[in-house]
PDB file of C-alpha atoms in Angstrom:
ATOM      1  CA  MET A   1     142.920 288.940 132.564  1.00 92.00           C
ATOM      2  CA  VAL A   2     146.946 290.177 132.002  1.00 97.00           C
ATOM      3  CA  LYS A   3     148.544 292.546 134.102  1.00 97.00           C
ATOM      4  CA  PHE A   4     151.730 293.757 133.830  1.00 98.00           C
ATOM      5  CA  MET A   5     153.893 295.642 136.167  1.00 98.00           C
ATOM      6  CA  SER A   6     157.560 297.481 136.340  1.00 98.00           C
ATOM      7  CA  PHE A   7     159.136 297.575 139.760  1.00 98.00           C
ATOM      8  CA  SER A   8     162.331 299.725 138.493  1.00 97.00           C
ATOM      9  CA  SER A   9     163.319 300.409 134.589  1.00 97.00           C
ATOM     10  CA  GLY A  10     166.536 301.975 134.087  1.00 93.00           C
ATOM     11  CA  SER A  11     170.408 301.864 134.622  1.00 89.00           C
ATOM     12  CA  CYS A  12     169.662 301.253 138.746  1.00 90.00           C
ATOM     13  CA  GLY A  13     167.551 298.396 138.128  1.00 95.00           C
ATOM     14  CA  ASN A  14     165.100 296.369 135.885  1.00 97.00           C
ATOM     15  CA  CYS A  15     162.558 293.871 137.067  1.00 98.00           C
ATOM     16  CA  TYR A  16     158.872 293.859 135.727  1.00 98.00           C
ATOM     17  CA  TYR A  17     156.046 291.024 136.113  1.00 98.00           C
ATOM     18  CA  LEU A  18     153.297 289.739 133.780  1.00 98.00           C
ATOM     19  CA  GLY A  19     150.650 287.611 135.094  1.00 97.00           C
ATOM     20  CA  THR A  20     147.064 286.391 135.189  1.00 96.00           C
ATOM     21  CA  GLU A  21     144.760 285.829 138.281  1.00 92.00           C
ATOM     22  CA  GLU A  22     146.518 282.319 138.208  1.00 93.00           C
ATOM     23  CA  LYS A  23     150.315 282.272 137.098  1.00 95.00           C
ATOM     24  CA  GLY A  24     152.719 284.797 136.261  1.00 97.00           C
ATOM     25  CA  LEU A  25     156.447 285.213 134.716  1.00 97.00           C
ATOM     26  CA  LEU A  26     158.875 287.626 136.547  1.00 98.00           C
ATOM     27  CA  ILE A  27     161.349 288.979 134.021  1.00 98.00           C
ATOM     28  CA  ASP A  28     164.699 290.091 135.094  1.00 98.00           C
ATOM     29  CA  ALA A  29     165.923 290.447 138.885  1.00 98.00           C
ATOM     30  CA  GLY A  30     167.500 293.980 139.364  1.00 97.00           C
ATOM     31  CA  VAL A  31     165.423 295.210 141.997  1.00 97.00           C
ATOM     32  CA  SER A  32     166.297 293.589 145.876  1.00 97.00           C
ATOM     33  CA  PHE A  33     164.127 290.622 147.303  1.00 97.00           C
ATOM     34  CA  THR A  34     162.851 292.530 149.858  1.00 97.00           C
ATOM     35  CA  ARG A  35     161.858 295.809 147.773  1.00 96.00           C
ATOM     36  CA  LEU A  36     160.109 292.968 145.292  1.00 97.00           C
ATOM     37  CA  LYS A  37     157.821 292.024 148.483  1.00 96.00           C
ATOM     38  CA  LYS A  38     156.871 294.925 149.017  1.00 97.00           C
ATOM     39  CA  CYS A  39     156.225 296.265 145.696  1.00 96.00           C
ATOM     40  CA  LEU A  40     154.271 293.107 144.813  1.00 97.00           C
ATOM     41  CA  GLY A  41     152.105 293.556 148.253  1.00 97.00           C
ATOM     42  CA  GLU A  42     151.341 297.373 147.885  1.00 96.00           C
ATOM     43  CA  ALA A  43     149.944 296.091 144.111  1.00 96.00           C
ATOM     44  CA  GLY A  44     147.778 293.053 146.007  1.00 95.00           C
ATOM     45  CA  LEU A  45     150.532 290.599 144.611  1.00 96.00           C
ATOM     46  CA  SER A  46     152.885 288.446 146.341  1.00 96.00           C
ATOM     47  CA  VAL A  47     156.023 286.123 145.310  1.00 96.00           C
ATOM     48  CA  GLU A  48     153.617 283.235 144.940  1.00 95.00           C
ATOM     49  CA  SER A  49     151.902 285.396 141.967  1.00 96.00           C
ATOM     50  CA  PHE A  50     154.570 284.116 139.406  1.00 97.00           C
ATOM     51  CA  GLY A  51     156.389 280.859 139.356  1.00 97.00           C
ATOM     52  CA  SER A  52     158.952 281.500 136.963  1.00 98.00           C
ATOM     53  CA  ILE A  53     162.087 284.053 136.082  1.00 98.00           C
ATOM     54  CA  LEU A  54     163.102 285.149 132.646  1.00 98.00           C
ATOM     55  CA  LEU A  55     166.421 286.878 132.394  1.00 98.00           C
ATOM     56  CA  THR A  56     167.136 289.103 129.535  1.00 98.00           C
ATOM     57  CA  HIS A  57     171.107 289.438 129.636  1.00 97.00           C
ATOM     58  CA  ASP A  58     174.121 289.715 132.391  1.00 97.00           C
ATOM     59  CA  HIS A  59     174.340 293.192 132.967  1.00 97.00           C
ATOM     60  CA  PHE A  60     174.253 293.741 136.677  1.00 95.00           C
ATOM     61  CA  ASP A  61     171.176 295.868 136.617  1.00 96.00           C
ATOM     62  CA  HIS A  62     169.128 293.348 135.287  1.00 97.00           C
ATOM     63  CA  ILE A  63     170.675 290.369 137.484  1.00 97.00           C
ATOM     64  CA  ARG A  64     171.795 292.017 140.665  1.00 96.00           C
ATOM     65  CA  SER A  65     169.474 290.077 143.512  1.00 97.00           C
ATOM     66  CA  ILE A  66     169.028 286.906 141.172  1.00 97.00           C
ATOM     67  CA  GLY A  67     171.239 284.961 143.607  1.00 96.00           C
ATOM     68  CA  LYS A  68     168.911 285.862 146.718  1.00 96.00           C
ATOM     69  CA  TYR A  69     165.374 285.785 144.361  1.00 97.00           C
ATOM     70  CA  CYS A  70     166.982 281.830 143.706  1.00 96.00           C
ATOM     71  CA  SER A  71     167.993 280.854 147.382  1.00 95.00           C
ATOM     72  CA  LYS A  72     164.699 282.360 148.531  1.00 95.00           C
ATOM     73  CA  LEU A  73     162.066 281.134 146.068  1.00 95.00           C
ATOM     74  CA  SER A  74     163.788 278.336 144.635  1.00 94.00           C
ATOM     75  CA  MET A  75     162.037 278.745 141.063  1.00 96.00           C
ATOM     76  CA  PRO A  76     163.130 278.161 137.357  1.00 97.00           C
ATOM     77  CA  VAL A  77     164.934 280.764 135.780  1.00 98.00           C
ATOM     78  CA  TYR A  78     165.067 280.764 132.040  1.00 98.00           C
ATOM     79  CA  THR A  79     167.189 282.146 129.266  1.00 98.00           C
ATOM     80  CA  THR A  80     170.213 280.945 127.211  1.00 98.00           C
ATOM     81  CA  GLU A  81     172.568 278.682 127.601  1.00 97.00           C
ATOM     82  CA  THR A  82     175.181 281.572 126.796  1.00 98.00           C
ATOM     83  CA  ILE A  83     173.587 283.840 129.214  1.00 98.00           C
ATOM     84  CA  HIS A  84     173.351 281.296 131.961  1.00 97.00           C
ATOM     85  CA  ASN A  85     177.253 280.903 131.299  1.00 97.00           C
ATOM     86  CA  ALA A  86     177.671 284.497 131.893  1.00 97.00           C
ATOM     87  CA  VAL A  87     175.612 284.629 135.042  1.00 96.00           C
ATOM     88  CA  ALA A  88     177.615 281.520 136.745  1.00 95.00           C
ATOM     89  CA  ARG A  89     180.649 283.326 135.713  1.00 95.00           C
ATOM     90  CA  HIS A  90     179.256 286.815 137.876  1.00 93.00           C
ATOM     91  CA  GLY A  91     179.475 284.104 140.715  1.00 94.00           C
ATOM     92  CA  PHE A  92     175.538 283.723 141.120  1.00 92.00           C
ATOM     93  CA  THR A  93     176.071 279.933 141.991  1.00 90.00           C
ATOM     94  CA  GLU A  94     172.650 279.486 143.612  1.00 92.00           C
ATOM     95  CA  VAL A  95     171.425 280.237 139.921  1.00 93.00           C
ATOM     96  CA  SER A  96     173.033 276.409 139.159  1.00 92.00           C
ATOM     97  CA  ALA A  97     169.570 274.146 140.938  1.00 94.00           C
ATOM     98  CA  CYS A  98     167.214 277.051 139.126  1.00 96.00           C
ATOM     99  CA  ARG A  99     169.022 276.701 135.687  1.00 96.00           C
ATOM    100  CA  ARG A 100     166.519 276.184 132.490  1.00 97.00           C
ATOM    101  CA  VAL A 101     167.477 276.441 129.191  1.00 98.00           C
ATOM    102  CA  LEU A 102     165.409 278.202 126.602  1.00 98.00           C
ATOM    103  CA  GLU A 103     165.268 276.517 123.012  1.00 96.00           C
ATOM    104  CA  GLU A 104     166.316 278.378 120.191  1.00 95.00           C
ATOM    105  CA  GLY A 105     163.846 279.267 117.491  1.00 95.00           C
ATOM    106  CA  LYS A 106     160.910 277.723 119.409  1.00 96.00           C
ATOM    107  CA  TRP A 107     158.277 278.609 121.506  1.00 98.00           C
ATOM    108  CA  ASN A 108     158.973 277.314 125.165  1.00 98.00           C
ATOM    109  CA  ASP A 109     156.102 276.692 127.607  1.00 97.00           C
ATOM    110  CA  ILE A 110     156.584 277.859 130.754  1.00 97.00           C
ATOM    111  CA  ASP A 111     153.496 277.481 133.130  1.00 93.00           C
ATOM    112  CA  GLY A 112     150.991 278.340 130.181  1.00 94.00           C
ATOM    113  CA  PHE A 113     153.214 280.502 128.858  1.00 97.00           C
ATOM    114  CA  LYS A 114     154.463 280.596 125.584  1.00 98.00           C
ATOM    115  CA  VAL A 115     157.991 282.406 125.354  1.00 98.00           C
ATOM    116  CA  ARG A 116     160.113 282.997 122.460  1.00 98.00           C
ATOM    117  CA  TYR A 117     163.454 284.821 122.565  1.00 98.00           C
ATOM    118  CA  PHE A 118     165.362 286.790 119.856  1.00 98.00           C
ATOM    119  CA  VAL A 119     168.620 288.219 120.127  1.00 98.00           C
ATOM    120  CA  VAL A 120     169.300 291.919 119.951  1.00 98.00           C
ATOM    121  CA  PRO A 121     172.742 293.724 119.832  1.00 96.00           C
ATOM    122  CA  HIS A 122     173.104 295.337 123.255  1.00 96.00           C
ATOM    123  CA  ASP A 123     176.956 294.792 124.471  1.00 94.00           C
ATOM    124  CA  ALA A 124     176.257 292.601 127.171  1.00 96.00           C
ATOM    125  CA  THR A 125     177.688 288.641 126.795  1.00 97.00           C
ATOM    126  CA  GLN A 126     174.380 288.062 124.871  1.00 98.00           C
ATOM    127  CA  THR A 127     171.028 290.040 124.825  1.00 98.00           C
ATOM    128  CA  VAL A 128     167.656 288.834 124.203  1.00 98.00           C
ATOM    129  CA  GLY A 129     164.009 290.319 124.125  1.00 98.00           C
ATOM    130  CA  TYR A 130     161.353 288.165 124.714  1.00 98.00           C
ATOM    131  CA  ALA A 131     158.023 287.196 122.804  1.00 98.00           C
ATOM    132  CA  ILE A 132     155.401 286.057 125.272  1.00 98.00           C
ATOM    133  CA  VAL A 133     151.447 284.793 124.671  1.00 98.00           C
ATOM    134  CA  ILE A 134     149.269 284.324 127.380  1.00 95.00           C
ATOM    135  CA  GLU A 135     145.442 283.652 127.042  1.00 91.00           C
ATOM    136  CA  ASP A 136     144.260 286.125 123.981  1.00 91.00           C
ATOM    137  CA  ARG A 137     148.035 288.594 124.634  1.00 96.00           C
ATOM    138  CA  ARG A 138     150.826 289.007 122.215  1.00 98.00           C
ATOM    139  CA  PHE A 139     153.359 290.684 124.852  1.00 98.00           C
ATOM    140  CA  VAL A 140     157.139 291.659 123.440  1.00 98.00           C
ATOM    141  CA  ILE A 141     159.175 293.089 125.739  1.00 98.00           C
ATOM    142  CA  MET A 142     163.175 294.298 124.870  1.00 97.00           C
ATOM    143  CA  THR A 143     164.821 296.631 127.477  1.00 95.00           C
ATOM    144  CA  ASP A 144     168.166 297.211 126.253  1.00 96.00           C
ATOM    145  CA  ILE A 145     168.894 296.870 122.537  1.00 96.00           C
ATOM    146  CA  GLY A 146     171.258 298.785 121.013  1.00 94.00           C
ATOM    147  CA  GLU A 147     169.737 298.628 117.625  1.00 95.00           C
ATOM    148  CA  MET A 148     166.334 297.181 116.102  1.00 97.00           C
ATOM    149  CA  THR A 149     166.598 293.954 114.403  1.00 97.00           C
ATOM    150  CA  ASP A 150     164.244 292.965 111.471  1.00 98.00           C
ATOM    151  CA  GLU A 151     163.226 289.870 114.164  1.00 98.00           C
ATOM    152  CA  ALA A 152     162.544 292.380 116.822  1.00 98.00           C
ATOM    153  CA  VAL A 153     159.783 294.480 114.456  1.00 98.00           C
ATOM    154  CA  ALA A 154     158.585 291.116 113.136  1.00 98.00           C
ATOM    155  CA  PHE A 155     157.749 290.240 117.166  1.00 98.00           C
ATOM    156  CA  ALA A 156     156.557 293.188 117.374  1.00 98.00           C
ATOM    157  CA  ARG A 157     154.289 293.631 114.610  1.00 98.00           C
ATOM    158  CA  GLN A 158     152.268 290.494 116.034  1.00 97.00           C
ATOM    159  CA  ALA A 159     151.994 291.965 119.847  1.00 98.00           C
ATOM    160  CA  ASP A 160     149.024 294.029 121.374  1.00 97.00           C
ATOM    161  CA  THR A 161     151.940 295.244 123.961  1.00 98.00           C
ATOM    162  CA  VAL A 162     155.074 296.412 123.363  1.00 98.00           C
ATOM    163  CA  VAL A 163     157.736 296.969 126.193  1.00 98.00           C
ATOM    164  CA  ILE A 164     160.911 299.005 124.222  1.00 98.00           C
ATOM    165  CA  GLU A 165     163.977 301.109 125.082  1.00 98.00           C
ATOM    166  CA  SER A 166     163.842 304.941 124.706  1.00 98.00           C
ATOM    167  CA  ASN A 167     166.812 305.472 126.404  1.00 98.00           C
ATOM    168  CA  TYR A 168     168.328 309.227 125.394  1.00 97.00           C
ATOM    169  CA  ASP A 169     168.023 312.642 123.986  1.00 97.00           C
ATOM    170  CA  MET A 170     170.554 312.596 121.449  1.00 97.00           C
ATOM    171  CA  ASP A 171     171.613 316.760 122.139  1.00 97.00           C
ATOM    172  CA  MET A 172     170.836 316.033 126.109  1.00 96.00           C
ATOM    173  CA  LEU A 173     173.957 313.284 125.554  1.00 96.00           C
ATOM    174  CA  MET A 174     176.101 315.111 123.533  1.00 95.00           C
ATOM    175  CA  GLY A 175     175.983 317.964 125.343  1.00 96.00           C
ATOM    176  CA  GLY A 176     176.226 315.986 128.696  1.00 94.00           C
ATOM    177  CA  ARG A 177     179.119 315.057 130.879  1.00 94.00           C
ATOM    178  CA  TYR A 178     179.594 311.822 129.556  1.00 95.00           C
ATOM    179  CA  THR A 179     183.321 310.868 128.698  1.00 96.00           C
ATOM    180  CA  TYR A 180     183.454 310.449 124.839  1.00 94.00           C
ATOM    181  CA  ASP A 181     184.063 306.740 125.172  1.00 95.00           C
ATOM    182  CA  LEU A 182     180.759 306.439 126.853  1.00 94.00           C
ATOM    183  CA  LYS A 183     179.011 308.438 124.695  1.00 95.00           C
ATOM    184  CA  MET A 184     180.179 306.282 121.766  1.00 95.00           C
ATOM    185  CA  ARG A 185     179.634 302.925 123.392  1.00 94.00           C
ATOM    186  CA  ILE A 186     176.221 304.255 123.698  1.00 94.00           C
ATOM    187  CA  VAL A 187     175.280 305.629 120.241  1.00 95.00           C
ATOM    188  CA  GLN A 188     177.136 303.259 118.377  1.00 93.00           C
ATOM    189  CA  GLY A 189     174.617 300.154 117.800  1.00 92.00           C
ATOM    190  CA  HIS A 190     175.467 298.255 120.653  1.00 94.00           C
ATOM    191  CA  GLY A 191     174.552 300.682 123.569  1.00 94.00           C
ATOM    192  CA  HIS A 192     171.135 301.782 124.053  1.00 97.00           C
ATOM    193  CA  LEU A 193     167.782 303.414 121.646  1.00 98.00           C
ATOM    194  CA  SER A 194     167.943 307.117 121.558  1.00 98.00           C
ATOM    195  CA  ASN A 195     164.099 308.701 121.399  1.00 98.00           C
ATOM    196  CA  ASP A 196     164.797 309.133 117.869  1.00 98.00           C
ATOM    197  CA  GLU A 197     165.597 305.255 117.074  1.00 98.00           C
ATOM    198  CA  CYS A 198     162.747 304.441 119.400  1.00 98.00           C
ATOM    199  CA  ALA A 199     160.182 306.440 117.225  1.00 98.00           C
ATOM    200  CA  ASP A 200     161.744 305.084 114.277  1.00 98.00           C
ATOM    201  CA  ALA A 201     160.992 301.475 115.360  1.00 98.00           C
ATOM    202  CA  ILE A 202     157.476 302.166 116.624  1.00 98.00           C
ATOM    203  CA  ARG A 203     156.783 303.560 112.780  1.00 98.00           C
ATOM    204  CA  ARG A 204     157.829 300.372 111.509  1.00 98.00           C
ATOM    205  CA  PHE A 205     156.055 297.986 113.259  1.00 98.00           C
ATOM    206  CA  ILE A 206     152.895 299.436 114.400  1.00 97.00           C
ATOM    207  CA  HIS A 207     149.570 297.988 113.297  1.00 97.00           C
ATOM    208  CA  PRO A 208     145.967 297.964 114.081  1.00 97.00           C
ATOM    209  CA  GLY A 209     146.131 295.510 116.686  1.00 97.00           C
ATOM    210  CA  LEU A 210     148.639 297.416 118.983  1.00 98.00           C
ATOM    211  CA  ARG A 211     147.047 298.606 122.366  1.00 98.00           C
ATOM    212  CA  ASN A 212     149.913 299.486 124.723  1.00 98.00           C
ATOM    213  CA  ILE A 213     153.683 300.851 124.197  1.00 98.00           C
ATOM    214  CA  PHE A 214     155.457 301.258 127.519  1.00 98.00           C
ATOM    215  CA  LEU A 215     158.759 303.172 127.109  1.00 98.00           C
ATOM    216  CA  CYS A 216     161.319 301.487 129.247  1.00 98.00           C
ATOM    217  CA  HIS A 217     165.046 302.463 130.464  1.00 97.00           C
ATOM    218  CA  LEU A 218     165.338 306.157 130.303  1.00 98.00           C
ATOM    219  CA  SER A 219     168.174 307.409 131.179  1.00 96.00           C
ATOM    220  CA  GLU A 220     168.066 309.801 134.409  1.00 94.00           C
ATOM    221  CA  ASN A 221     171.047 311.792 133.115  1.00 95.00           C
ATOM    222  CA  ASN A 222     170.337 312.489 129.086  1.00 97.00           C
ATOM    223  CA  ASN A 223     166.281 312.175 128.917  1.00 98.00           C
ATOM    224  CA  THR A 224     163.198 313.012 130.154  1.00 97.00           C
ATOM    225  CA  PRO A 225     159.979 310.962 130.219  1.00 98.00           C
ATOM    226  CA  ARG A 226     158.472 313.961 128.600  1.00 98.00           C
ATOM    227  CA  LEU A 227     160.882 314.282 125.904  1.00 98.00           C
ATOM    228  CA  ALA A 228     160.739 310.196 125.123  1.00 98.00           C
ATOM    229  CA  TYR A 229     156.806 310.594 124.982  1.00 98.00           C
ATOM    230  CA  ASP A 230     156.395 313.284 122.739  1.00 98.00           C
ATOM    231  CA  CYS A 231     159.146 312.051 120.005  1.00 98.00           C
ATOM    232  CA  SER A 232     157.292 308.307 120.133  1.00 98.00           C
ATOM    233  CA  MET A 233     153.613 310.157 120.163  1.00 97.00           C
ATOM    234  CA  SER A 234     154.752 312.331 116.997  1.00 97.00           C
ATOM    235  CA  VAL A 235     154.581 308.705 115.439  1.00 97.00           C
ATOM    236  CA  LEU A 236     151.388 307.735 117.301  1.00 97.00           C
ATOM    237  CA  ARG A 237     149.524 310.948 115.795  1.00 96.00           C
ATOM    238  CA  GLU A 238     151.139 310.437 112.276  1.00 95.00           C
ATOM    239  CA  SER A 239     149.366 306.880 111.871  1.00 95.00           C
ATOM    240  CA  GLY A 240     146.151 307.940 113.592  1.00 94.00           C
ATOM    241  CA  LEU A 241     145.586 304.653 115.470  1.00 95.00           C
ATOM    242  CA  GLN A 242     144.563 304.683 119.099  1.00 94.00           C
ATOM    243  CA  VAL A 243     147.554 303.038 120.729  1.00 97.00           C
ATOM    244  CA  CYS A 244     148.087 304.020 124.915  1.00 98.00           C
ATOM    245  CA  LEU A 245     151.563 305.341 124.955  1.00 98.00           C
ATOM    246  CA  ARG A 246     153.162 305.526 128.890  1.00 98.00           C
ATOM    247  CA  CYS A 247     156.841 305.950 130.270  1.00 98.00           C
ATOM    248  CA  LEU A 248     157.867 303.587 132.883  1.00 98.00           C
ATOM    249  CA  PRO A 249     159.722 305.196 135.757  1.00 97.00           C
ATOM    250  CA  ARG A 250     163.247 304.472 136.827  1.00 94.00           C
ATOM    251  CA  ARG A 251     163.468 304.101 140.251  1.00 92.00           C
ATOM    252  CA  THR A 252     159.702 303.444 141.339  1.00 95.00           C
ATOM    253  CA  PRO A 253     157.238 301.114 140.702  1.00 97.00           C
ATOM    254  CA  SER A 254     154.655 301.562 137.954  1.00 98.00           C
ATOM    255  CA  PRO A 255     150.818 300.987 138.842  1.00 97.00           C
ATOM    256  CA  LEU A 256     149.342 297.366 138.200  1.00 97.00           C
ATOM    257  CA  PHE A 257     148.378 297.853 134.617  1.00 98.00           C
ATOM    258  CA  ILE A 258     145.446 295.775 132.922  1.00 96.00           C
ATOM    259  CA  LEU A 259     146.426 294.996 129.330  1.00 96.00           C
TER     260      LEU A 259
END
């Protein structure tokens, strides 16, 4: 039985759990250690429920608490060498003793999980998504994308669960209060995926083995769960496939899902 949970998903913080009864991984470290423990406990889990941490990139909403996690838990932190170096430049010295570098272009064995990263063009120092195989489940997570790549689509075509960014509604963004420069940063291929771009990506990777899609990193100012859901659901209806679609909450934990 494979479980998935989001503790927060958005610019206020990002952190996710993936695991079984025996083992687990944490993906990103954007919520406080106190909140992490509380949310785990409320879901019947604990910090003993996972043994390693993956990082997707060095933006603060994804690494805010990584130093505290390392000092409290002393468990390995896996990501690329480029991202590790960027995290170190942010001053998280506690991570150095926990640092583990993922091999490029290979499946890495982490506590019985097979993990492979792929690079996406979001505007951090480097940003990656992850393909993860555990038991008979294939899981892909890509929380900040910028623009879909062929490699990301290829991994998602093999997955039964995909976590994908659906950040903004174009009309809300362009009619909103953000500065022109910030709007351009978001839309020009190195920021975030719009609802329409997310739907187009789903159209490219949907396949008969796909069971779950979780929409993540929804903007608080330029999107709503209903807009994001309806946009992606239109693609699922076109396909005729039965896929469970959910929006992950921005500031609160999700339920503990069984995949």
